Amino acid sequence: MFCEGFSPYEPFWEHYLEHWKESLARPQEVGGWYEELMSDPLEVVRILASFCSVPFTKVEERRGVPEEVLLRKQMFFRKGMVGDWKNHMSREMGRKLDDVVEDKLKGSGLVF
């Protein structure tokens, strides 16, 4: 369904490319890429909160609110391990998704 354009997060590709462009224009302010999330998830939570104009206060930091947000986030997402897609998709599905990604990101400078 995702490859056909059906997603509860529409318009997914427009959002994704907008984030990419903003991360190029303001790299210190816009984060949230997979590599950053895997290396320092707590910092990504802080960056995203600031980006959404709701940074954590000093009191919230002392009370561990960023850690609570991170733990809640983990309830909604799969592991996110490199190569884990093979446990959820066939090779044919993976190739089809690769084709969709290539088509949607064409000309953006964003490559995988």
Coordinates of N, CA and C in Angstrom, one line a residue:
M1 N 0.8 -1.2 0.0 CA 0.0 0.0 0.0 C 0.9 1.3 0.0
F2 N 2.0 1.2 0.8 CA 2.8 2.4 0.8 C 3.4 2.7 -0.6
C3 N 3.8 1.7 -1.3 CA 4.4 1.9 -2.6 C 3.4 2.5 -3.6
E4 N 2.1 2.2 -3.3 CA 1.0 2.8 -4.2 C 0.6 4.1 -3.7
G5 N 1.2 4.6 -2.7 CA 0.9 6.0 -2.2 C -0.1 6.1 -1.1
F6 N -0.5 4.9 -0.5 CA -1.5 4.9 0.6 C -0.7 4.8 1.9
S7 N -0.9 5.9 2.7 CA -0.2 5.9 4.0 C -0.9 6.9 4.9
P8 N -1.0 6.6 6.2 CA -1.6 7.5 7.1 C -0.8 8.8 7.3
Y9 N 0.4 8.8 6.8 CA 1.3 10.0 7.0 C 1.4 10.8 5.7
E10 N 0.4 10.8 4.9 CA 0.5 11.5 3.6 C 0.6 13.0 3.9
P11 N 1.2 13.8 3.0 CA 2.0 13.3 1.9 C 3.4 13.0 2.3
F12 N 3.7 11.7 2.5 CA 4.9 11.3 3.1 C 6.2 11.8 2.4
W13 N 6.2 11.7 1.1 CA 7.4 12.1 0.3 C 7.7 13.6 0.4
E14 N 6.6 14.4 0.4 CA 6.7 15.8 0.5 C 7.3 16.2 1.8
H15 N 6.8 15.5 2.9 CA 7.3 15.8 4.2 C 8.8 15.4 4.3
Y16 N 9.1 14.3 3.8 CA 10.5 13.7 3.8 C 11.4 14.7 3.1
L17 N 11.1 15.1 1.9 CA 11.9 16.0 1.2 C 12.0 17.4 1.8
E18 N 11.0 17.9 2.4 CA 11.0 19.1 3.2 C 12.0 19.1 4.3
H19 N 11.9 18.0 5.0 CA 12.9 17.8 6.2 C 14.3 17.7 5.6
W20 N 14.5 17.0 4.5 CA 15.9 17.0 3.9 C 16.4 18.4 3.6
K21 N 15.6 19.2 2.9 CA 16.0 20.5 2.5 C 16.3 21.4 3.7
E22 N 15.4 21.3 4.8 CA 15.7 22.1 6.0 C 16.9 21.6 6.7
S23 N 17.2 20.3 6.7 CA 18.4 19.9 7.3 C 19.7 20.3 6.6
L24 N 19.6 20.6 5.3 CA 20.7 21.1 4.6 C 20.9 22.6 4.9
A25 N 19.8 23.3 5.0 CA 19.8 24.7 5.2 C 20.1 25.1 6.7
R26 N 19.7 24.2 7.6 CA 19.9 24.5 9.0 C 20.4 23.2 9.7
P27 N 21.6 22.7 9.4 CA 22.0 21.4 10.0 C 22.1 21.4 11.5
Q28 N 22.4 22.5 12.1 CA 22.5 22.6 13.6 C 21.1 22.5 14.3
E29 N 20.1 22.9 13.6 CA 18.8 23.0 14.1 C 17.9 21.8 13.8
V30 N 18.1 21.2 12.6 CA 17.2 20.2 12.1 C 18.0 18.8 12.1
G31 N 17.5 17.9 12.9 CA 18.1 16.6 13.0 C 17.0 15.5 12.8
G32 N 17.3 14.4 13.3 CA 16.3 13.3 13.3 C 16.6 12.2 12.2
W33 N 17.7 12.2 11.6 CA 18.0 11.2 10.7 C 18.3 9.9 11.4
Y34 N 18.2 8.8 10.7 CA 18.3 7.5 11.3 C 19.7 7.3 12.0
E35 N 20.7 7.7 11.4 CA 22.0 7.5 12.0 C 22.1 8.3 13.3
E36 N 21.6 9.5 13.4 CA 21.6 10.2 14.6 C 20.7 9.5 15.6
L37 N 19.6 9.1 15.2 CA 18.7 8.4 16.1 C 19.3 7.2 16.7
M38 N 20.0 6.4 15.9 CA 20.7 5.2 16.4 C 21.9 5.5 17.4
S39 N 22.6 6.6 17.1 CA 23.8 6.9 17.9 C 23.4 7.7 19.2
D40 N 22.4 8.5 19.1 CA 22.1 9.3 20.3 C 20.6 9.7 20.3
P41 N 19.8 8.7 20.6 CA 18.3 8.9 20.5 C 17.8 10.0 21.4
L42 N 18.4 10.1 22.6 CA 17.9 11.1 23.6 C 18.2 12.5 23.0
E43 N 19.3 12.7 22.4 CA 19.6 14.0 21.8 C 18.7 14.4 20.7
V44 N 18.3 13.3 19.9 CA 17.3 13.6 18.8 C 16.0 14.0 19.3
V45 N 15.5 13.4 20.5 CA 14.3 13.8 21.1 C 14.4 15.3 21.5
R46 N 15.5 15.7 22.0 CA 15.7 17.1 22.4 C 15.6 18.0 21.2
I47 N 16.3 17.6 20.1 CA 16.4 18.4 18.9 C 15.0 18.5 18.3
L48 N 14.2 17.4 18.2 CA 12.9 17.5 17.7 C 12.0 18.4 18.5
A49 N 12.1 18.3 19.8 CA 11.3 19.1 20.7 C 11.5 20.6 20.4
S50 N 12.8 21.0 20.3 CA 13.2 22.3 20.0 C 12.7 22.8 18.6
F51 N 12.8 21.9 17.7 CA 12.4 22.2 16.3 C 10.9 22.4 16.3
C52 N 10.2 21.7 17.1 CA 8.7 21.9 17.1 C 8.3 23.1 18.1
S53 N 9.3 23.8 18.5 CA 9.1 25.0 19.4 C 8.5 24.6 20.7
V54 N 8.8 23.5 21.2 CA 8.5 23.1 22.6 C 9.7 22.4 23.3
P55 N 10.8 23.2 23.4 CA 12.0 22.6 24.0 C 11.7 22.2 25.5
F56 N 12.4 21.2 26.0 CA 12.2 20.8 27.4 C 12.8 21.9 28.3
T57 N 12.0 22.1 29.4 CA 12.5 23.1 30.4 C 13.6 22.4 31.2
K58 N 14.3 23.2 32.0 CA 15.2 22.6 33.0 C 14.6 21.7 34.0
V59 N 13.4 22.1 34.4 CA 12.6 21.2 35.3 C 12.3 19.9 34.7
E60 N 11.8 19.9 33.4 CA 11.5 18.7 32.7 C 12.7 17.8 32.5
E61 N 13.8 18.5 32.2 CA 15.1 17.7 32.1 C 15.5 17.0 33.4
R62 N 15.4 17.7 34.5 CA 15.7 17.1 35.8 C 14.7 16.0 36.2
R63 N 13.5 16.1 35.7 CA 12.5 15.1 36.0 C 12.6 13.9 35.1
G64 N 13.4 14.0 34.0 CA 13.6 12.9 33.1 C 12.5 12.8 32.0
V65 N 11.8 13.9 31.7 CA 10.8 13.9 30.7 C 11.3 13.5 29.3
P66 N 12.5 13.9 28.9 CA 13.0 13.5 27.6 C 13.2 11.9 27.5
E67 N 13.6 11.3 28.6 CA 13.8 9.9 28.7 C 12.4 9.2 28.6
E68 N 11.4 9.8 29.2 CA 10.0 9.2 29.2 C 9.5 9.3 27.7
V69 N 9.8 10.4 27.1 CA 9.3 10.5 25.7 C 10.0 9.5 24.8
L70 N 11.3 9.3 25.0 CA 12.0 8.3 24.3 C 11.5 6.9 24.5
L71 N 11.2 6.5 25.8 CA 10.6 5.2 26.1 C 9.2 5.0 25.4
R72 N 8.4 6.0 25.5 CA 7.1 5.9 24.8 C 7.2 5.8 23.3
K73 N 8.1 6.5 22.7 CA 8.3 6.4 21.3 C 8.6 4.9 20.9
Q74 N 9.4 4.3 21.7 CA 9.8 2.9 21.4 C 8.7 1.9 21.4
M75 N 7.6 2.3 22.0 CA 6.4 1.4 22.0 C 5.7 1.3 20.6
F76 N 6.0 2.4 19.8 CA 5.3 2.5 18.5 C 6.1 2.1 17.3
F77 N 7.4 1.8 17.5 CA 8.2 1.5 16.3 C 8.9 0.2 16.5
R78 N 9.2 -0.5 15.4 CA 9.9 -1.7 15.4 C 11.4 -1.4 15.8
K79 N 12.2 -2.5 15.9 CA 13.6 -2.3 16.3 C 14.4 -1.3 15.6
G80 N 14.2 -1.2 14.3 CA 15.0 -0.3 13.4 C 16.4 -0.8 13.3
M81 N 16.6 -2.1 13.2 CA 18.0 -2.6 13.0 C 18.3 -2.6 11.5
V82 N 19.6 -2.3 11.2 CA 20.0 -2.4 9.9 C 19.8 -3.8 9.3
G83 N 19.1 -3.9 8.2 CA 18.9 -5.1 7.5 C 17.6 -5.9 8.0
D84 N 17.0 -5.3 9.0 CA 15.8 -6.0 9.6 C 14.6 -6.0 8.6
W85 N 14.7 -5.2 7.6 CA 13.6 -5.3 6.6 C 13.4 -6.7 6.0
K86 N 14.4 -7.5 6.0 CA 14.4 -8.8 5.5 C 13.4 -9.7 6.3
N87 N 13.2 -9.3 7.5 CA 12.3 -10.1 8.4 C 10.8 -9.6 8.2
H88 N 10.6 -8.6 7.4 CA 9.3 -8.0 7.2 C 8.8 -8.0 5.8
M89 N 9.8 -8.1 4.8 CA 9.5 -8.0 3.4 C 10.2 -9.0 2.6
S90 N 9.6 -9.4 1.5 CA 10.3 -10.3 0.5 C 11.4 -9.5 -0.2
R91 N 12.3 -10.1 -0.9 CA 13.2 -9.4 -1.7 C 12.5 -8.6 -2.8
E92 N 11.5 -9.2 -3.4 CA 10.7 -8.5 -4.4 C 10.1 -7.2 -3.9
M93 N 9.6 -7.3 -2.7 CA 9.0 -6.1 -2.0 C 10.1 -5.0 -1.8
G94 N 11.3 -5.5 -1.4 CA 12.4 -4.6 -1.1 C 12.8 -3.9 -2.4
R95 N 12.9 -4.7 -3.5 CA 13.3 -4.1 -4.8 C 12.2 -3.0 -5.2
K96 N 11.0 -3.4 -5.0 CA 9.9 -2.4 -5.4 C 10.0 -1.1 -4.6
L97 N 10.2 -1.3 -3.3 CA 10.4 -0.1 -2.5 C 11.6 0.7 -2.9
D98 N 12.7 0.0 -3.2 CA 13.9 0.7 -3.7 C 13.6 1.6 -4.9
D99 N 12.8 1.0 -5.8 CA 12.4 1.7 -7.0 C 11.6 2.9 -6.7
V100 N 10.6 2.8 -5.8 CA 9.7 3.9 -5.4 C 10.6 5.0 -4.8
V101 N 11.5 4.6 -3.9 CA 12.3 5.6 -3.2 C 13.2 6.4 -4.2
E102 N 13.8 5.6 -5.1 CA 14.6 6.3 -6.2 C 13.8 7.2 -7.0
D103 N 12.6 6.9 -7.4 CA 11.7 7.7 -8.2 C 11.3 9.0 -7.4
K104 N 10.9 8.8 -6.1 CA 10.4 9.9 -5.3 C 11.5 10.9 -4.9
L105 N 12.7 10.4 -4.8 CA 13.8 11.3 -4.4 C 14.7 11.8 -5.5
K106 N 14.3 11.4 -6.7 CA 15.0 11.8 -7.9 C 15.2 13.4 -8.0
G107 N 16.5 13.8 -8.2 CA 16.8 15.2 -8.3 C 16.9 16.0 -7.0
S108 N 16.7 15.3 -5.9 CA 16.8 16.0 -4.6 C 18.2 16.0 -4.0
G109 N 19.1 15.2 -4.5 CA 20.4 15.0 -4.0 C 20.5 14.1 -2.8
L110 N 19.4 13.6 -2.4 CA 19.3 12.6 -1.2 C 19.4 11.2 -1.8
V111 N 20.4 10.5 -1.5 CA 20.5 9.1 -2.0 C 20.8 8.2 -0.8
F112 N 20.5 6.9 -1.1 CA 20.7 5.8 -0.1 C 21.6 4.8 -0.7

